[in-house]
């Protein structure tokens, strides 16, 4: 079943083909190779030990960690970067662009940049580095810098590490997103040269008191509530004055709308769909609206679009496609056809805006200003990475954190 073989974590469970593979094994004496959505090394070993199959076909897990078999054989499961089943690797094929992996930022860069997935050049100085923000970019940056041997301080405003991946992992079907956090925190906790400070929101003055040599700002981004996005480049007038307008940040913080809810998807990836699914259990009705012709249209590239649309339809969510949100007055949403500009209205008590995100760059700008005034102490450099620089997918944030750490103090890399 192709849909199972390329299944993503939201729709296909770990090793969901076990009944079929058991039948195949019982029907032949030839060696059997299992394919499907394997991500956990424990499940892989269990398949072999229980005689379900003789070999494990694990393409995506081997992208996430090319040394997966070695680490299993060596008894080092804590060092395995487990695949999260997001299919960003598959999206590279779909789009005709270089392959990427959310868990393994070196994927695709082995030849171009000479990045090895396991080894990294050692530190070139005794400089101390402060990383502010322990989301996917900050965690990977601190981990790779720590692997190089640098003394690193990692601060996080919240009690829990992980930033957006911790929050998103609580949404329907995204629990495996937490592996992005878990692998990195486990690696960091084993490094004596890395200090982690949760519940430590830093001001520009606090940073100066720490006296780091270099500061990396990885404070993430926030979803916009004003409607600004690809389809409404000037935003939507009047939205921010309404208490009935919500963002994914509100939903993930537990602030949920009541009554009739309209979810406006101008992001076209997974976020709006999983929020609609979540709200279907609490709201009196949910309407999903997108300017695109398909639900979560970017999911075509990750082989999950059809599953997403089918899921929302099965849940009874009303789908309005090829319509842009033009306005909302607290009781009625005005929609316009993406092709004809014809208007229609939808009665709704609340709107969830899944549009664009804005970088959380206040600290970065304050530190830059202090430095320009000569008040930044001994700080030699201030850089921002990940969503704080350019909000994007999780894979991009992890890549940005790794790139900074890999190329830190490399003069040639700085020129590229």
Coordinates of C-alpha atoms in Angstrom, one line a residue:
X1 CA 0.0 0.0 0.0
X2 CA 1.8 3.2 -1.2
X3 CA -0.1 5.4 1.2
X4 CA 1.3 3.4 4.1
X5 CA 4.8 3.1 2.6
X6 CA 5.1 6.9 2.3
X7 CA 2.8 7.7 5.2
X8 CA 3.5 10.6 7.5
X9 CA 3.2 10.5 11.3
X10 CA -0.2 12.2 11.3
X11 CA -1.9 9.4 9.4
X12 CA 0.1 6.2 9.6
X13 CA 1.2 4.6 12.8
X14 CA 4.6 3.1 13.5
X15 CA 4.9 -0.2 11.5
X16 CA 1.3 -0.2 10.6
X17 CA 1.8 -2.9 8.0
X18 CA 2.6 -5.6 10.6
X19 CA -0.4 -7.8 9.8
X20 CA 0.4 -7.7 6.1
X21 CA 4.0 -8.5 6.7
X22 CA 3.2 -11.4 9.0
X23 CA 1.0 -12.8 6.2
X24 CA 3.8 -12.4 3.6
X25 CA 6.3 -14.1 6.0
X26 CA 4.0 -17.0 6.5
X27 CA 3.4 -17.5 2.8
X28 CA 7.1 -17.8 1.6
X29 CA 10.4 -19.2 2.7
X30 CA 12.3 -16.4 1.0
X31 CA 13.8 -13.6 3.0
X32 CA 11.2 -10.8 3.6
X33 CA 12.1 -7.1 3.6
X34 CA 9.7 -4.8 5.5
X35 CA 8.9 -1.4 4.1
X36 CA 6.6 1.1 5.7
X37 CA 6.8 4.0 8.2
X38 CA 9.5 2.7 10.5
X39 CA 11.1 5.3 12.7
X40 CA 11.8 3.7 16.1
X41 CA 14.9 1.4 16.3
X42 CA 13.0 -0.6 19.1
X43 CA 10.3 -1.4 16.6
X44 CA 12.8 -2.4 13.9
X45 CA 14.6 -4.8 16.3
X46 CA 11.3 -6.2 17.5
X47 CA 10.2 -7.0 13.9
X48 CA 13.4 -9.1 13.4
X49 CA 13.3 -10.8 16.8
X50 CA 9.6 -11.8 16.5
X51 CA 10.2 -13.1 13.0
X52 CA 7.9 -10.6 11.2
X53 CA 10.6 -9.9 8.7
X54 CA 14.2 -10.7 7.9
X55 CA 15.4 -7.2 6.9
X56 CA 14.1 -3.7 7.6
X57 CA 13.8 -1.3 4.7
X58 CA 14.4 2.1 6.4
X59 CA 15.0 4.8 3.9
X60 CA 13.7 7.8 5.8
X61 CA 15.2 6.7 9.2
X62 CA 18.5 6.3 7.4
X63 CA 18.2 9.9 6.1
X64 CA 17.6 11.1 9.6
X65 CA 20.6 9.1 10.8
X66 CA 22.9 7.4 8.3
X67 CA 24.6 5.6 11.1
X68 CA 21.4 4.1 12.5
X69 CA 22.5 0.4 12.2
X70 CA 25.9 1.1 13.8
X71 CA 24.3 2.8 16.8
X72 CA 21.9 -0.1 17.3
X73 CA 24.7 -2.6 17.1
X74 CA 26.9 -0.5 19.5
X75 CA 24.0 -0.2 22.0
X76 CA 23.8 3.6 21.7
X77 CA 20.1 4.3 21.1
X78 CA 20.4 7.6 22.8
X79 CA 22.6 8.9 20.0
X80 CA 20.0 8.0 17.2
X81 CA 18.3 10.9 15.5
X82 CA 14.9 9.3 15.1
X83 CA 12.8 10.2 12.0
X84 CA 9.7 12.2 12.8
X85 CA 7.8 11.1 9.7
X86 CA 7.3 14.6 8.3
X87 CA 8.3 13.8 4.8
X88 CA 10.3 17.0 4.2
X89 CA 12.9 14.7 2.6
X90 CA 10.3 13.5 0.1
X91 CA 9.3 17.2 -0.6
X92 CA 12.8 17.7 -2.1
X93 CA 12.0 15.2 -4.8
X94 CA 8.5 16.7 -5.3
X95 CA 9.9 20.2 -5.8
X96 CA 13.1 19.2 -7.6
X97 CA 15.3 20.9 -5.0
X98 CA 18.2 19.5 -2.8
X99 CA 17.0 17.0 -0.1
X100 CA 16.6 18.2 3.4
X101 CA 15.8 16.5 6.7
X102 CA 14.3 18.0 9.8
X103 CA 16.3 15.8 12.1
X104 CA 19.6 15.7 10.2
X105 CA 20.7 19.2 9.0
X106 CA 23.8 17.7 7.2
X107 CA 21.6 15.8 4.7
X108 CA 22.4 17.2 1.3
X109 CA 25.5 19.0 2.4
X110 CA 27.9 16.1 2.7
X111 CA 29.5 17.0 -0.7
X112 CA 28.6 20.6 -1.2
X113 CA 29.8 21.8 2.2
X114 CA 31.7 18.8 3.4
X115 CA 29.5 18.3 6.4
X116 CA 29.7 14.9 8.0
X117 CA 26.6 13.8 10.0
X118 CA 28.7 12.6 12.9
X119 CA 31.9 14.5 13.0
X120 CA 32.6 18.2 13.2
X121 CA 35.7 20.4 13.4
X122 CA 36.9 21.2 16.9
X123 CA 36.8 24.7 18.4
X124 CA 39.2 27.3 17.3
X125 CA 39.2 29.6 20.3
X126 CA 38.2 29.8 24.0
X127 CA 35.3 32.1 23.3
X128 CA 32.1 31.7 25.4
X129 CA 28.8 31.7 23.5
X130 CA 25.4 32.6 24.8
X131 CA 22.4 31.1 22.8
X132 CA 19.1 32.7 23.7
X133 CA 16.1 30.5 23.0
X134 CA 15.9 26.7 23.2
X135 CA 13.6 26.0 20.2
X136 CA 14.8 23.8 17.3
X137 CA 17.4 26.4 16.1
X138 CA 18.8 27.2 19.5
X139 CA 18.9 23.6 20.6
X140 CA 20.8 22.5 17.5
X141 CA 23.1 25.5 17.6
X142 CA 24.0 24.8 21.3
X143 CA 24.4 21.0 20.6
X144 CA 26.7 21.4 17.6
X145 CA 28.8 24.2 19.4
X146 CA 29.0 21.9 22.4
X147 CA 30.2 19.0 20.2
X148 CA 32.9 21.3 18.9
X149 CA 34.1 21.9 22.4
X150 CA 32.9 25.5 23.0
X151 CA 31.6 26.7 26.4
X152 CA 27.9 27.4 25.7
X153 CA 25.2 28.9 27.8
X154 CA 21.6 28.1 26.6
X155 CA 18.8 30.2 28.1
X156 CA 15.1 29.6 27.6
X157 CA 12.2 31.8 28.8
X158 CA 9.9 28.9 29.3
X159 CA 10.2 26.0 31.8
X160 CA 10.1 23.5 28.9
X161 CA 12.7 23.4 26.2
X162 CA 11.9 22.9 22.6
X163 CA 10.1 26.1 21.6
X164 CA 7.6 25.6 18.8
X165 CA 8.2 21.8 18.5
X166 CA 7.1 21.3 22.1
X167 CA 4.0 23.3 21.5
X168 CA 3.2 21.8 18.1
X169 CA 3.8 18.2 19.4
X170 CA 0.7 18.6 21.5
X171 CA -1.5 19.1 18.5
X172 CA -3.4 16.2 16.9
X173 CA -1.0 13.7 15.1
X174 CA 2.2 15.7 15.7
X175 CA 3.5 14.0 18.9
X176 CA 6.6 12.7 17.0
X177 CA 7.7 16.4 16.5
X178 CA 8.9 16.1 20.1
X179 CA 11.8 13.9 18.9
X180 CA 13.4 17.1 17.5
X181 CA 13.6 18.3 21.1
X182 CA 14.3 15.0 22.8
X183 CA 17.4 14.0 20.8
X184 CA 19.0 17.4 21.3
X185 CA 18.2 17.9 25.0
X186 CA 19.5 14.4 25.7
X187 CA 22.8 15.2 23.8
X188 CA 23.1 18.5 25.6
X189 CA 22.6 17.1 29.1
X190 CA 25.6 14.8 28.5
X191 CA 27.9 17.8 27.7
X192 CA 29.8 19.3 30.6
X193 CA 30.7 22.4 28.6
X194 CA 27.0 23.3 28.0
X195 CA 24.9 25.0 30.7
X196 CA 21.1 25.1 30.3
X197 CA 19.0 27.8 32.0
X198 CA 15.2 27.3 31.7
X199 CA 12.8 29.9 32.9
X200 CA 15.4 32.5 32.2
X201 CA 14.0 35.3 30.0
X202 CA 16.9 37.7 29.3
X203 CA 16.8 41.4 28.7
X204 CA 19.6 43.2 26.9
X205 CA 21.0 44.3 30.3
X206 CA 20.9 40.7 31.5
X207 CA 22.9 39.6 28.4
X208 CA 25.6 42.2 29.2
X209 CA 25.8 40.9 32.8
X210 CA 26.5 37.4 31.5
X211 CA 29.5 38.8 29.6
X212 CA 29.5 36.3 26.6
X213 CA 31.9 36.7 23.8
X214 CA 29.2 36.0 21.2
X215 CA 25.4 36.0 21.4
X216 CA 23.1 34.0 19.2
X217 CA 19.4 35.0 19.2
X218 CA 17.0 32.1 18.5
X219 CA 13.8 33.5 20.0
X220 CA 11.5 32.3 17.3
X221 CA 8.5 34.0 15.8
X222 CA 4.8 34.6 16.5
X223 CA 1.8 34.1 14.4
X224 CA 0.2 37.3 13.2
X225 CA -3.4 38.2 14.0
X226 CA -3.8 41.0 11.5
X227 CA -4.4 38.8 8.5
X228 CA -1.2 39.8 6.7
X229 CA 0.0 37.0 4.5
X230 CA 0.4 35.8 0.9
X231 CA -3.2 36.6 0.0
X232 CA -3.6 39.8 2.0
X233 CA -0.3 41.6 1.7
X234 CA -1.6 44.7 3.6
X235 CA -3.4 42.7 6.2
X236 CA -7.2 42.8 6.9
X237 CA -8.6 45.9 8.4
X238 CA -10.1 45.8 11.9
X239 CA -9.1 42.3 13.0
X240 CA -6.7 43.2 15.8
X241 CA -9.5 45.2 17.6
X242 CA -11.6 42.0 18.0
X243 CA -11.3 39.6 20.9
X244 CA -12.8 36.8 18.7
X245 CA -9.7 36.7 16.5
X246 CA -7.2 33.9 17.5
X247 CA -3.9 32.7 16.2
X248 CA -2.2 29.3 16.4
X249 CA -0.2 30.7 19.4
X250 CA -3.5 31.2 21.3
X251 CA -4.6 27.7 20.5
X252 CA -1.3 26.1 21.6
X253 CA -1.5 28.2 24.8
X254 CA -4.9 26.7 25.6
X255 CA -7.0 29.8 24.7
X256 CA -9.7 28.2 22.6
X257 CA -12.6 30.0 20.8
X258 CA -16.2 28.9 21.5
X259 CA -19.2 28.5 19.3
X260 CA -18.9 28.7 15.6
X261 CA -15.3 28.9 14.4
X262 CA -13.7 29.7 11.1
X263 CA -10.1 28.7 10.5
X264 CA -8.5 30.7 7.7
X265 CA -5.5 29.0 6.1
X266 CA -3.2 31.2 4.2
X267 CA -0.2 29.1 5.3
X268 CA -1.2 26.0 3.3
X269 CA 0.8 23.5 5.3
X270 CA -0.2 21.4 8.3
X271 CA -1.0 24.0 11.0
X272 CA -4.5 25.1 10.0
X273 CA -5.7 21.5 9.4
X274 CA -4.5 20.2 12.8
X275 CA -6.1 23.2 14.5
X276 CA -9.3 22.6 12.7
X277 CA -9.2 19.0 13.9
X278 CA -8.5 20.0 17.5
X279 CA -11.3 22.6 17.5
X280 CA -13.8 20.2 16.0
X281 CA -14.0 18.5 19.4
X282 CA -14.7 21.7 21.4
X283 CA -16.5 24.2 19.0
X284 CA -20.1 23.9 17.9
X285 CA -19.0 24.0 14.3
X286 CA -15.7 24.5 12.4
X287 CA -15.4 25.9 8.9
X288 CA -12.0 25.7 7.1
X289 CA -11.4 28.4 4.5
X290 CA -8.4 28.7 2.1
X291 CA -7.6 30.8 -1.0
X292 CA -6.1 27.6 -2.5
X293 CA -7.9 24.9 -4.5
X294 CA -6.9 22.2 -2.0
X295 CA -6.7 21.8 1.8
X296 CA -3.2 22.2 3.0
X297 CA -1.9 22.4 -0.6
X298 CA 1.8 22.3 0.3
X299 CA 1.1 18.8 1.5
X300 CA 1.1 17.6 -2.1
X301 CA 4.9 17.8 -1.8
X302 CA 5.0 15.7 1.3
X303 CA 2.5 13.1 0.2
X304 CA 0.0 14.1 2.9
X305 CA -2.4 16.4 1.2
X306 CA -5.0 13.8 0.3
X307 CA -4.9 12.4 3.8
X308 CA -5.3 15.8 5.3
X309 CA -8.4 16.7 3.2
X310 CA -9.9 13.3 3.7
X311 CA -9.4 13.7 7.5
X312 CA -11.2 17.0 7.7
X313 CA -14.1 15.7 5.5
X314 CA -14.5 12.6 7.7
X315 CA -14.7 14.9 10.8
X316 CA -17.5 16.9 9.2
X317 CA -15.6 20.1 8.9
X318 CA -17.1 22.4 6.3
X319 CA -14.5 23.2 3.6
X320 CA -14.6 26.4 1.6
X321 CA -11.8 26.3 -1.0
X322 CA -10.6 29.0 -3.4
X323 CA -11.9 31.8 -1.2
X324 CA -9.9 34.6 0.6
X325 CA -11.0 36.1 3.9
X326 CA -11.8 39.8 3.2
X327 CA -13.2 40.9 6.5
X328 CA -14.7 39.9 9.9
X329 CA -16.9 42.0 12.2
X330 CA -17.2 39.7 15.1
X331 CA -20.3 37.9 13.8
X332 CA -19.9 37.6 10.0
X333 CA -16.9 36.7 7.8
X334 CA -16.8 38.1 4.3
X335 CA -15.1 35.8 1.8
X336 CA -14.1 36.5 -1.8
X337 CA -13.6 34.0 -4.6
X338 CA -10.0 33.6 -5.5
X339 CA -10.9 33.7 -9.2
X340 CA -14.0 35.9 -9.6
X341 CA -13.9 38.2 -6.6
X342 CA -17.5 37.3 -5.9
X343 CA -18.4 37.7 -2.3
X344 CA -20.2 35.5 0.2
X345 CA -20.7 35.6 3.9
X346 CA -20.3 33.0 6.7
X347 CA -21.8 33.5 10.1
X348 CA -19.1 32.7 12.7
X349 CA -18.4 33.6 16.3
X350 CA -14.6 33.5 16.0
X351 CA -11.8 33.4 13.4
X352 CA -8.4 31.6 13.8
X353 CA -5.9 33.3 11.5
X354 CA -3.2 30.9 10.2
X355 CA -1.4 33.4 8.0
X356 CA 2.2 34.8 8.4
X357 CA 4.6 34.9 11.3
X358 CA 6.7 37.8 12.6
X359 CA 10.2 37.3 14.0
X360 CA 10.5 37.8 17.8
X361 CA 13.4 40.1 17.2
X362 CA 13.1 42.7 20.0
X363 CA 16.1 41.4 22.0
X364 CA 18.2 41.2 18.9
X365 CA 17.5 44.8 17.9
X366 CA 18.1 46.0 21.5
X367 CA 21.5 44.3 21.6
X368 CA 22.5 45.7 18.2
X369 CA 21.6 49.1 19.4
X370 CA 23.6 48.7 22.6
X371 CA 26.5 47.5 20.7
X372 CA 26.3 50.5 18.3
X373 CA 26.4 52.7 21.3
X374 CA 29.4 50.9 22.8
X375 CA 27.4 49.5 25.7
X376 CA 27.4 45.8 24.8
X377 CA 30.4 45.0 27.0
X378 CA 32.7 42.3 25.6
X379 CA 30.3 41.0 23.0
X380 CA 32.2 40.4 19.7
X381 CA 29.2 39.4 17.6
X382 CA 25.4 39.3 17.7
X383 CA 23.6 37.0 15.3
X384 CA 20.0 35.8 14.9
X385 CA 19.1 32.4 13.5
X386 CA 16.0 30.3 12.7
X387 CA 12.5 31.7 12.9
X388 CA 13.9 34.9 14.6
X389 CA 15.6 35.7 11.3
X390 CA 13.2 34.2 8.8
X391 CA 10.1 32.2 9.9
X392 CA 10.0 28.9 8.0
X393 CA 9.6 25.2 8.5
X394 CA 11.2 23.3 11.5
X395 CA 13.8 21.8 9.1
X396 CA 15.0 25.3 8.2
X397 CA 15.3 26.3 11.8
X398 CA 17.4 23.2 12.7
X399 CA 19.6 23.8 9.6
X400 CA 20.1 27.5 10.6
X401 CA 21.3 26.5 14.1
X402 CA 23.6 23.9 12.7
X403 CA 25.0 26.2 10.0
X404 CA 25.9 28.8 12.6
X405 CA 27.6 26.3 14.8
X406 CA 29.4 24.5 12.0
X407 CA 30.7 27.8 10.4
X408 CA 31.4 29.7 13.6
X409 CA 35.0 31.1 13.5
X410 CA 35.4 29.9 9.9
X411 CA 36.5 32.9 7.9
X412 CA 36.0 31.2 4.6
X413 CA 32.4 30.2 5.4
X414 CA 31.6 33.7 6.6
X415 CA 32.4 35.0 3.1
X416 CA 29.9 32.6 1.4

